[in-house]
Tab-separated table of C-alpha atoms in Angstrom:
chain	number	residue	atom	x	y	z
R	1	MET	CA	4.873	-14.627	-12.560
R	2	MET	CA	3.331	-15.302	-15.938
R	3	ASN	CA	1.786	-18.485	-14.592
R	4	ILE	CA	-0.474	-16.382	-12.419
R	5	LEU	CA	-2.188	-15.199	-15.579
R	6	LYS	CA	-3.466	-18.693	-16.473
R	7	LYS	CA	-6.311	-19.549	-14.127
R	8	ASN	CA	-9.786	-20.946	-14.146
R	9	ASP	CA	-11.764	-20.449	-17.376
R	10	GLY	CA	-8.953	-18.861	-19.381
R	11	ARG	CA	-10.309	-15.311	-19.386
R	12	GLU	CA	-7.364	-14.086	-17.292
R	13	GLU	CA	-4.982	-15.079	-20.109
R	14	ARG	CA	-6.253	-12.165	-22.171
R	15	LEU	CA	-5.044	-9.707	-19.546
R	16	THR	CA	-1.538	-10.068	-21.005
R	17	GLY	CA	-2.946	-8.702	-24.249
R	18	ASN	CA	-4.210	-5.551	-22.532
R	19	ARG	CA	-1.508	-3.148	-23.694
R	20	ASN	CA	-2.606	-0.320	-21.441
R	21	PHE	CA	-2.463	-2.465	-18.314
R	22	MET	CA	0.913	-3.960	-19.245
R	23	MET	CA	2.398	-0.466	-19.776
R	24	LEU	CA	1.019	0.621	-16.405
R	25	LEU	CA	2.517	-2.505	-14.876
R	26	ALA	CA	5.925	-1.828	-16.442
R	27	ALA	CA	5.900	1.748	-15.134
R	28	GLN	CA	4.960	0.487	-11.676
R	29	LEU	CA	7.744	-2.105	-11.713
R	30	VAL	CA	10.413	0.480	-12.517
R	31	SER	CA	9.205	3.133	-10.075
R	32	ASN	CA	8.673	0.600	-7.244
R	33	LEU	CA	12.261	-0.566	-7.662
R	34	GLY	CA	13.483	2.999	-7.312
R	35	GLU	CA	11.241	3.693	-4.313
R	36	TRP	CA	12.762	0.827	-2.314
R	37	LEU	CA	16.297	1.778	-3.294
R	38	TYR	CA	15.703	5.288	-2.030
R	39	LEU	CA	13.806	4.282	1.118
R	40	VAL	CA	16.468	1.842	2.326
R	41	ALA	CA	19.185	4.368	1.546
R	42	LEU	CA	17.286	7.123	3.391
R	43	LEU	CA	16.694	5.019	6.523
R	44	THR	CA	20.293	3.791	6.516
R	45	LEU	CA	21.613	7.317	6.104
R	46	VAL	CA	19.432	8.884	8.798
R	47	GLY	CA	19.059	5.969	11.218
R	48	LEU	CA	22.487	4.357	11.158
R	49	LYS	CA	24.907	6.902	9.669
R	50	TRP	CA	23.468	10.077	11.232
R	51	SER	CA	22.283	8.226	14.410
R	52	ALA	CA	18.909	9.963	14.385
R	53	THR	CA	16.803	9.839	17.544
R	54	PRO	CA	13.527	7.875	17.650
R	55	TRP	CA	11.573	11.106	17.241
R	56	GLU	CA	13.678	12.189	14.253
R	57	ILE	CA	13.000	8.827	12.611
R	58	THR	CA	9.307	9.228	13.419
R	59	ALA	CA	9.364	12.658	11.768
R	60	ILE	CA	10.449	11.046	8.501
R	61	THR	CA	7.360	8.837	8.501
R	62	LEU	CA	5.160	11.802	9.387
R	63	CYS	CA	6.532	13.858	6.507
R	64	MET	CA	5.629	11.037	4.133
R	65	ALA	CA	2.147	10.484	5.580
R	66	ILE	CA	0.858	14.004	6.317
R	67	PRO	CA	0.375	14.959	2.634
R	68	VAL	CA	-1.733	11.831	2.100
R	69	LEU	CA	-3.822	12.604	5.181
R	70	ALA	CA	-4.365	16.243	4.283
R	71	PHE	CA	-4.794	16.011	0.524
R	72	GLY	CA	-5.869	12.407	-0.179
R	73	PRO	CA	-9.574	13.151	-0.811
R	74	ALA	CA	-8.760	16.263	-2.865
R	75	ALA	CA	-6.203	14.319	-4.928
R	76	GLY	CA	-8.852	11.671	-5.546
R	77	VAL	CA	-11.281	14.254	-6.911
R	78	ILE	CA	-8.518	15.641	-9.154
R	79	GLY	CA	-7.835	12.106	-10.373
R	80	ASP	CA	-11.515	11.679	-11.315
R	81	ARG	CA	-11.890	15.101	-12.935
R	82	PHE	CA	-8.703	15.368	-14.997
R	83	ASP	CA	-6.622	13.194	-17.308
R	84	ARG	CA	-5.140	10.510	-15.069
R	85	LYS	CA	-2.277	9.742	-17.429
R	86	LYS	CA	-1.066	13.358	-17.478
R	87	LEU	CA	-1.305	13.563	-13.681
R	88	MET	CA	0.871	10.463	-13.282
R	89	ILE	CA	3.508	11.674	-15.738
R	90	ALA	CA	3.715	15.112	-14.100
R	91	SER	CA	4.058	13.481	-10.687
R	92	ASP	CA	6.903	11.251	-11.898
R	93	LEU	CA	8.816	14.169	-13.397
R	94	VAL	CA	8.557	16.278	-10.243
R	95	ARG	CA	9.540	13.356	-8.004
R	96	SER	CA	12.621	12.756	-10.128
R	97	GLY	CA	13.808	16.281	-9.360
R	98	ILE	CA	12.960	15.949	-5.663
R	99	LEU	CA	15.191	12.861	-5.349
R	100	ILE	CA	18.158	14.877	-6.606
R	101	GLY	CA	17.289	17.496	-3.979
R	102	ILE	CA	17.353	14.859	-1.234
R	103	LEU	CA	20.760	13.709	-2.500
R	104	LEU	CA	22.118	17.234	-2.132
R	105	SER	CA	20.580	17.818	1.321
R	106	GLY	CA	22.894	18.402	4.248
R	107	SER	CA	20.450	18.393	7.174
R	108	LEU	CA	17.360	16.602	8.427
R	109	TRP	CA	15.206	19.700	8.069
R	110	GLN	CA	15.974	19.948	4.364
R	111	ILE	CA	15.064	16.268	3.966
R	112	TYR	CA	11.810	16.806	5.874
R	113	VAL	CA	10.726	19.588	3.499
R	114	LEU	CA	11.572	17.555	0.421
R	115	LEU	CA	9.757	14.487	1.788
R	116	VAL	CA	6.594	16.568	2.218
R	117	LEU	CA	6.881	17.779	-1.375
R	118	LYS	CA	7.436	14.226	-2.578
R	119	GLY	CA	4.439	13.113	-0.511
R	120	LEU	CA	2.255	15.619	-2.352
R	121	MET	CA	3.315	14.071	-5.653
R	122	ASP	CA	2.786	10.553	-4.280
R	123	VAL	CA	-0.752	11.370	-3.174
R	124	LEU	CA	-1.513	12.831	-6.596
R	125	PHE	CA	-0.124	9.775	-8.397
R	126	SER	CA	-1.666	6.908	-6.431
R	127	PRO	CA	-5.432	7.591	-6.848
R	128	ALA	CA	-4.880	8.502	-10.505
R	129	LYS	CA	-3.057	5.225	-11.102
R	130	THR	CA	-5.763	3.183	-9.360
R	131	GLY	CA	-8.458	4.929	-11.370
R	132	LYS	CA	-6.538	4.324	-14.574
R	133	VAL	CA	-6.364	0.594	-13.829
R	134	LYS	CA	-10.127	0.499	-13.303
R	135	GLU	CA	-10.516	2.523	-16.502
R	136	VAL	CA	-8.555	0.135	-18.749
R	137	VAL	CA	-9.172	-3.281	-17.113
R	138	PRO	CA	-12.514	-5.119	-17.596
R	139	GLN	CA	-14.513	-6.000	-14.478
R	140	HIS	CA	-13.845	-9.743	-14.711
R	141	HIS	CA	-10.084	-9.109	-14.797
R	142	LEU	CA	-9.935	-6.724	-11.817
R	143	GLU	CA	-9.034	-9.274	-9.152
R	144	MET	CA	-6.261	-10.673	-11.321
R	145	ALA	CA	-5.024	-7.152	-12.115
R	146	VAL	CA	-4.867	-6.281	-8.406
R	147	THR	CA	-3.076	-9.568	-7.673
R	148	ILE	CA	-0.479	-8.964	-10.376
R	149	SER	CA	0.019	-5.343	-9.312
R	150	SER	CA	0.452	-6.366	-5.664
R	151	SER	CA	2.811	-9.177	-6.658
R	152	THR	CA	4.924	-6.788	-8.708
R	153	GLU	CA	5.122	-4.368	-5.804
R	154	GLN	CA	6.247	-7.107	-3.439
R	155	ILE	CA	8.792	-8.492	-5.893
R	156	MET	CA	10.350	-5.049	-6.014
R	157	LYS	CA	10.203	-4.936	-2.214
R	158	ILE	CA	12.354	-8.081	-2.295
R	159	VAL	CA	14.711	-7.001	-5.062
R	160	GLY	CA	14.891	-3.287	-4.219
R	161	PRO	CA	16.336	-3.410	-0.686
R	162	ALA	CA	18.785	-6.163	-1.649
R	163	LEU	CA	19.903	-4.179	-4.692
R	164	GLY	CA	20.048	-1.066	-2.535
R	165	GLY	CA	22.430	-2.795	-0.138
R	166	LEU	CA	24.611	-3.861	-3.067
R	167	VAL	CA	24.638	-0.378	-4.588
R	168	MET	CA	25.495	1.200	-1.236
R	169	ALA	CA	28.308	-1.287	-0.653
R	170	VAL	CA	29.859	-0.890	-4.109
R	171	PHE	CA	29.098	2.700	-5.144
R	172	GLY	CA	27.833	4.497	-2.013
R	173	ILE	CA	24.485	5.688	-0.688
R	174	GLU	CA	24.366	8.630	-3.099
R	175	TRP	CA	23.880	6.372	-6.115
R	176	CYS	CA	20.656	4.953	-4.671
R	177	PHE	CA	19.097	8.420	-4.908
R	178	VAL	CA	20.451	8.957	-8.440
R	179	ILE	CA	19.076	5.625	-9.652
R	180	THR	CA	15.689	6.337	-8.074
R	181	SER	CA	15.547	9.688	-9.854
R	182	ILE	CA	16.210	7.896	-13.141
R	183	THR	CA	13.516	5.279	-12.482
R	184	PHE	CA	10.888	8.017	-12.181
R	185	LEU	CA	11.948	9.371	-15.581
R	186	VAL	CA	11.697	5.888	-17.105
R	187	SER	CA	8.266	5.436	-15.494
R	188	ALA	CA	7.062	8.698	-17.051
R	189	ALA	CA	8.323	7.561	-20.469
R	190	LEU	CA	6.467	4.251	-20.148
R	191	LEU	CA	3.258	6.008	-19.149
R	192	LEU	CA	3.376	7.936	-22.421
R	193	GLY	CA	2.528	4.623	-24.082
R	194	VAL	CA	-0.667	4.130	-22.075
R	195	ARG	CA	-3.664	4.733	-24.285
R	196	GLY	CA	-7.331	4.865	-23.472
R	197	LYS	CA	-9.570	7.806	-22.775
R	198	ARG	CA	-11.714	8.718	-19.825
R	199	LYS	CA	-15.223	7.277	-19.663
R	200	THR	CA	-17.917	9.199	-21.492
R	201	ALA	CA	-21.036	10.455	-19.764
R	202	ALA	CA	-22.890	7.402	-21.103
R	203	ASP	CA	-20.257	5.125	-19.600
R	204	GLU	CA	-20.544	6.936	-16.291
R	205	THR	CA	-24.298	6.366	-16.292
R	206	SER	CA	-23.669	2.688	-16.895
R	207	GLY	CA	-21.288	2.746	-13.960
R	208	ALA	CA	-24.023	4.227	-11.796
R	209	SER	CA	-26.298	1.318	-12.689
R	210	LYS	CA	-23.565	-1.103	-11.635
R	211	ALA	CA	-23.261	0.748	-8.349
R	212	GLU	CA	-26.970	0.268	-7.750
R	213	GLY	CA	-26.500	-3.425	-8.440
R	214	ALA	CA	-23.822	-3.482	-5.751
R	215	GLY	CA	-26.251	-2.104	-3.182
R	216	LEU	CA	-25.595	1.619	-3.702
R	217	ASP	CA	-28.244	4.121	-4.621
R	218	GLN	CA	-27.793	7.236	-6.718
R	219	GLU	CA	-27.473	9.565	-3.749
R	220	SER	CA	-24.967	7.591	-1.679
R	221	GLY	CA	-22.873	6.011	-4.386
R	222	THR	CA	-23.061	7.894	-7.646
R	223	PRO	CA	-22.941	11.678	-7.605
R	224	SER	CA	-22.761	13.787	-10.737
R	225	VAL	CA	-20.198	12.815	-13.329
R	226	PRO	CA	-17.002	14.783	-14.039
R	227	GLY	CA	-17.825	17.953	-15.868
R	228	SER	CA	-21.060	18.579	-13.987
R	229	LYS	CA	-21.704	21.484	-11.663
R	230	SER	CA	-21.118	19.544	-8.463
R	231	SER	CA	-18.805	21.273	-6.017
R	232	PHE	CA	-15.383	20.039	-5.000
R	233	LEU	CA	-16.617	19.261	-1.484
R	234	LYS	CA	-19.573	17.282	-2.825
R	235	ASP	CA	-17.193	15.211	-4.921
R	236	ILE	CA	-15.118	14.462	-1.817
R	237	LYS	CA	-18.296	13.506	0.046
R	238	ALA	CA	-19.158	11.100	-2.767
R	239	GLY	CA	-16.067	9.027	-1.983
R	240	LEU	CA	-17.090	8.758	1.656
R	241	SER	CA	-20.645	7.848	0.641
R	242	VAL	CA	-19.500	4.852	-1.383
R	243	ILE	CA	-17.499	3.517	1.577
R	244	SER	CA	-20.138	4.174	4.230
R	245	GLY	CA	-22.877	2.696	2.025
R	246	ILE	CA	-21.268	-0.767	2.021
R	247	PRO	CA	-20.836	-2.238	5.537
R	248	LEU	CA	-18.190	-4.705	4.377
R	249	LEU	CA	-16.079	-1.854	3.019
R	250	SER	CA	-16.504	0.442	6.003
R	251	SER	CA	-15.781	-2.350	8.503
R	252	GLY	CA	-12.806	-3.546	6.506
R	253	LEU	CA	-11.450	0.003	6.393
R	254	LEU	CA	-11.917	0.363	10.141
R	255	MET	CA	-9.971	-2.834	10.700
R	256	LEU	CA	-7.271	-1.788	8.239
R	257	CYS	CA	-6.768	1.552	10.007
R	258	ALA	CA	-6.719	-0.083	13.441
R	259	VAL	CA	-4.151	-2.675	12.347
R	260	LEU	CA	-2.030	0.008	10.694
R	261	LEU	CA	-2.122	2.081	13.878
R	262	VAL	CA	-0.729	-0.607	16.148
R	263	MET	CA	1.669	-1.932	13.497
R	264	GLN	CA	3.171	1.502	12.919
R	265	MET	CA	3.819	1.900	16.624
R	266	ALA	CA	6.581	-0.677	16.253
R	267	ASP	CA	7.283	-0.805	12.535
R	268	THR	CA	8.661	2.742	12.319
R	269	GLN	CA	11.082	2.022	15.160
R	270	THR	CA	12.658	-1.073	13.578
R	271	VAL	CA	15.979	0.750	13.195
R	272	THR	CA	15.903	1.639	16.898
R	273	LEU	CA	15.259	-2.002	17.805
R	274	PHE	CA	18.084	-3.237	15.566
R	275	ARG	CA	20.529	-0.825	17.198
R	276	MET	CA	20.193	-2.905	20.359
R	277	ILE	CA	22.007	-5.792	18.622
R	278	PRO	CA	25.763	-5.508	19.315
R	279	GLY	CA	27.694	-4.856	16.121
R	280	VAL	CA	24.543	-4.910	13.993
R	281	SER	CA	25.190	-5.101	10.258
R	282	ASP	CA	24.109	-2.211	8.045
R	283	ASP	CA	22.579	-4.787	5.685
R	284	LEU	CA	20.160	-6.267	8.247
R	285	LEU	CA	17.399	-3.708	7.655
R	286	GLY	CA	17.473	-4.223	3.890
R	287	TYR	CA	17.372	-8.016	4.210
R	288	CYS	CA	14.454	-7.894	6.651
R	289	ILE	CA	12.498	-5.535	4.395
R	290	SER	CA	13.153	-7.920	1.513
R	291	ALA	CA	11.882	-10.819	3.637
R	292	SER	CA	8.749	-8.847	4.430
R	293	GLY	CA	8.207	-8.209	0.738
R	294	PHE	CA	8.621	-11.901	-0.055
R	295	GLY	CA	6.014	-12.744	2.588
R	296	THR	CA	3.542	-10.258	1.121
R	297	LEU	CA	4.220	-11.657	-2.347
R	298	LEU	CA	3.267	-15.099	-1.031
R	299	ALA	CA	0.079	-13.584	0.384
R	300	ALA	CA	-0.775	-12.087	-3.023
R	301	LEU	CA	-0.321	-15.479	-4.672
R	302	LEU	CA	-2.220	-17.417	-2.000
R	303	ALA	CA	-5.104	-15.032	-1.278
R	304	ARG	CA	-7.142	-16.094	-4.337
R	305	LYS	CA	-6.644	-19.784	-3.521
R	306	ILE	CA	-8.066	-19.535	0.004
R	307	SER	CA	-11.860	-19.546	0.010
R	308	TRP	CA	-12.313	-17.336	3.060
R	309	GLY	CA	-14.258	-14.099	3.195
R	310	THR	CA	-12.434	-10.767	3.118
R	311	LEU	CA	-12.770	-10.093	6.857
R	312	SER	CA	-11.612	-13.624	7.724
R	313	LYS	CA	-8.445	-13.185	5.685
R	314	MET	CA	-7.804	-9.769	7.213
R	315	ALA	CA	-8.339	-11.040	10.763
R	316	ALA	CA	-6.013	-14.015	10.275
R	317	GLY	CA	-3.360	-11.750	8.786
R	318	ALA	CA	-3.551	-9.385	11.751
R	319	VAL	CA	-3.094	-12.218	14.245
R	320	VAL	CA	-0.015	-13.585	12.466
R	321	THR	CA	1.580	-10.168	11.972
R	322	GLY	CA	1.134	-9.171	15.598
R	323	LEU	CA	2.569	-12.369	17.022
R	324	VAL	CA	5.745	-12.243	14.947
R	325	PHE	CA	6.290	-8.566	15.771
R	326	ALA	CA	6.274	-9.441	19.463
R	327	ALA	CA	8.513	-12.469	18.870
R	328	SER	CA	11.120	-10.375	17.043
R	329	ALA	CA	11.485	-8.086	20.069
R	330	VAL	CA	12.033	-11.059	22.342
R	331	ALA	CA	14.703	-12.422	19.968
R	332	VAL	CA	16.686	-9.165	20.047
R	333	VAL	CA	17.104	-9.215	23.839
R	334	SER	CA	17.694	-12.963	24.045
R	335	SER	CA	21.106	-14.510	24.704
R	336	LEU	CA	21.024	-16.457	21.449
R	337	PRO	CA	24.012	-16.377	19.056
R	338	GLU	CA	24.110	-13.421	16.702
R	339	MET	CA	23.488	-15.480	13.552
R	340	THR	CA	20.520	-17.208	15.203
R	341	VAL	CA	19.014	-13.812	16.052
R	342	TYR	CA	19.448	-12.717	12.421
R	343	VAL	CA	17.706	-15.866	11.161
R	344	ILE	CA	14.825	-15.357	13.617
R	345	LEU	CA	14.409	-11.720	12.576
R	346	PHE	CA	14.523	-12.611	8.885
R	347	SER	CA	11.881	-15.314	9.416
R	348	ALA	CA	9.754	-13.012	11.587
R	349	PHE	CA	9.695	-10.290	8.956
R	350	LEU	CA	8.807	-12.846	6.283
R	351	LEU	CA	5.810	-13.994	8.342
R	352	ALA	CA	4.923	-10.390	9.170
R	353	GLY	CA	4.848	-9.611	5.442
R	354	LEU	CA	2.646	-12.661	4.849
R	355	GLY	CA	0.213	-11.551	7.544
R	356	ALA	CA	0.200	-7.941	6.361
R	357	GLY	CA	-0.540	-9.117	2.828
R	358	PHE	CA	-3.653	-10.915	4.033
R	359	VAL	CA	-4.769	-7.666	5.683
R	360	PHE	CA	-4.114	-5.293	2.784
R	361	ILE	CA	-4.601	-7.252	-0.443
R	362	PRO	CA	-8.119	-8.724	0.140
R	363	PHE	CA	-9.358	-5.279	1.171
R	364	GLN	CA	-7.813	-3.672	-1.907
R	365	VAL	CA	-9.460	-6.257	-4.178
R	366	LEU	CA	-12.831	-5.732	-2.492
R	367	LEU	CA	-12.530	-1.951	-2.745
R	368	MET	CA	-11.610	-2.102	-6.423
R	369	LYS	CA	-14.555	-4.346	-7.267
R	370	ARG	CA	-17.194	-2.462	-5.322
R	371	THR	CA	-16.263	1.041	-6.525
R	372	PRO	CA	-17.735	2.550	-9.744
R	373	GLU	CA	-14.992	3.518	-12.231
R	374	HIS	CA	-15.847	7.222	-12.294
R	375	LEU	CA	-15.488	7.368	-8.479
R	376	THR	CA	-12.394	5.168	-8.155
R	377	SER	CA	-9.774	7.887	-7.658
R	378	ARG	CA	-11.725	9.794	-5.019
R	379	VAL	CA	-12.653	6.597	-3.118
R	380	PHE	CA	-9.045	5.410	-3.056
R	381	GLY	CA	-7.897	8.927	-2.203
R	382	THR	CA	-10.282	8.976	0.756
R	383	VAL	CA	-9.095	5.550	1.902
R	384	GLY	CA	-5.501	6.723	1.595
R	385	SER	CA	-6.268	9.767	3.716
R	386	LEU	CA	-7.928	7.721	6.471
R	387	THR	CA	-5.170	5.107	6.558
R	388	SER	CA	-2.584	7.888	6.664
R	389	ALA	CA	-4.181	9.137	9.878
R	390	ALA	CA	-3.335	5.757	11.396
R	391	VAL	CA	0.145	5.884	9.874
R	392	ILE	CA	0.708	9.277	11.503
R	393	MET	CA	-0.724	8.439	14.920
R	394	GLY	CA	1.082	5.089	15.095
R	395	PRO	CA	4.642	6.458	14.874
R	396	MET	CA	3.798	9.203	17.379
R	397	LEU	CA	2.552	6.640	19.890
R	398	GLY	CA	5.532	4.448	19.055
R	399	GLY	CA	7.906	7.341	19.610
R	400	VAL	CA	6.384	7.992	23.032
R	401	MET	CA	6.622	4.324	23.990
R	402	VAL	CA	10.179	3.869	22.714
R	403	THR	CA	11.381	7.026	24.446
R	404	ALA	CA	9.704	6.110	27.734
R	405	TRP	CA	10.110	2.311	27.882
R	406	GLY	CA	12.366	1.257	25.001
R	407	PRO	CA	11.771	-0.449	21.622
R	408	VAL	CA	11.310	-3.957	23.050
R	409	PHE	CA	8.247	-2.912	25.046
R	410	ALA	CA	6.842	-1.007	22.047
R	411	PHE	CA	7.188	-4.038	19.779
R	412	ILE	CA	5.626	-6.471	22.257
R	413	VAL	CA	2.667	-4.246	23.133
R	414	SER	CA	1.890	-3.194	19.562
R	415	GLY	CA	2.330	-6.754	18.307
R	416	LEU	CA	-0.015	-8.258	20.857
R	417	GLY	CA	-2.457	-5.402	20.219
R	418	THR	CA	-2.511	-6.228	16.520
R	419	SER	CA	-3.242	-9.883	17.258
R	420	LEU	CA	-6.057	-8.933	19.626
R	421	LEU	CA	-7.682	-6.781	16.946
R	422	GLY	CA	-7.567	-9.709	14.553
R	423	VAL	CA	-9.296	-11.971	17.063
R	424	LEU	CA	-12.030	-9.387	17.728
R	425	PHE	CA	-12.820	-8.886	14.040
R	426	PHE	CA	-12.879	-12.629	13.493
R	427	LEU	CA	-15.531	-12.918	16.210
R	428	PHE	CA	-17.732	-10.124	14.818
R	429	LYS	CA	-17.320	-10.715	11.066
R	430	GLY	CA	-20.602	-12.639	10.785
R	431	ARG	CA	-22.673	-9.679	11.970
R	432	ILE	CA	-20.927	-7.370	9.543
R	433	GLN	CA	-21.436	-9.660	6.550
R	434	ARG	CA	-25.156	-10.039	7.256
R	435	LYS	CA	-25.600	-6.250	6.978
R	436	ASP	CA	-23.912	-6.009	3.584
R	437	PRO	CA	-26.226	-5.364	0.594
R	438	LEU	CA	-24.555	-8.191	-1.345
R	439	PRO	CA	-23.711	-11.681	-0.092
R	440	VAL	CA	-19.972	-12.092	0.363
R	441	HIS	CA	-19.896	-14.732	-2.384
R	442	ALA	CA	-21.441	-12.307	-4.874
R	443	GLU	CA	-19.016	-9.381	-4.546
R	444	LEU	CA	-18.982	-8.583	-8.266
R	445	GLN	CA	-16.557	-11.404	-8.897
R	446	ALA	CA	-15.869	-13.473	-11.960
R	447	PRO	CA	-17.913	-16.686	-11.839
R	448	ALA	CA	-14.830	-18.822	-11.280
R	449	VAL	CA	-13.583	-16.786	-8.327
R	450	ARG	CA	-15.929	-16.625	-5.350
R	451	GLU	CA	-15.556	-16.044	-1.625
R	452	SER	CA	-17.391	-18.071	0.983
R	453	THR	CA	-18.902	-16.594	4.104
R	454	LEU	CA	-16.388	-18.392	6.344
């Protein structure tokens, strides 16, 4: 992974010397590992051990997503107004205790309540962490920082589920929750080493000038700085103004939400689909999630090498992801040998992760670059809230489809729908790019890293 730091004119090499970023990265690595251990254990416990219904599985996803939908913008404002480091540490400590609570739970309803509480801490942590990255990483290193952060997340998505399967096999499901609780404590300890203070008022003014250079005016993109008399609601509105003021961002967000909607229709019912395989192994879900993570890791590594515009990458990713989702459903009901079905599913999830990476990562890079530092948390909080609406609606539609027509139909329809969305955005991307205040190739990038208008 260190090779990724040595590109182009050599400026990226100095990112390894950014102590604050490296401490943030270490904390992310540890907590991401724990998150995947706990998630695989939770889905295995509820989906395979407790034989939860499709709607009960859907409820788990809803409990995770509803806090982000309801409190994302507010959490973003909090992340911009208060010390981001302290917010992240407090969130880690509370989540550590919640994981022990989940371990001791004896019913689905207790787990639902705890997942909502954990979701509140997640939504507080994420915008603060994104804002902290923007706060400590120079502009010309942002794309590399996002790439490394995404790569780390996907590496843990590969290692975490596999390690979770090993821990469950050797020690039992309970230890996955214990280890995750410990990882949050370690993450909090690492965050104590992150230095750097919030931007001063003078820095914020400088950020406003950069926003104007990106095509934003003072009213739409740069409201009053933290500490001013602006109201909480006005601060939330500021995040929406940044997004709506840049057509490339707003269109990319629309596409992201649409793709998430149709993907979630099938993705949340993967356990239900796998149950259709006679004698399905408990390890299959973990291996497929790992394959998906490996695919997204490849996308993170390849995205900077492909000279396509953001919307082109997102559209291509949607097409690939949708097609392999549909293909995986066909494989499950085929008369192929069991091992062949497993290989097809593993390959399909790898390609699905690759496609999803080309949807999510280019948009995240674009959003990071086009957002002023003092507005970063609230913009990302707003984006998280809007994408969570898709994450909530998708499982509900998927639950209806699976209950009425079965998981195979849900996977095929949602997969083909995802591909269709990708094709439509590919056809209309030119119109969107022409409306953007900056040319696609000038999206506040380092001179050696530019996007074409393909």
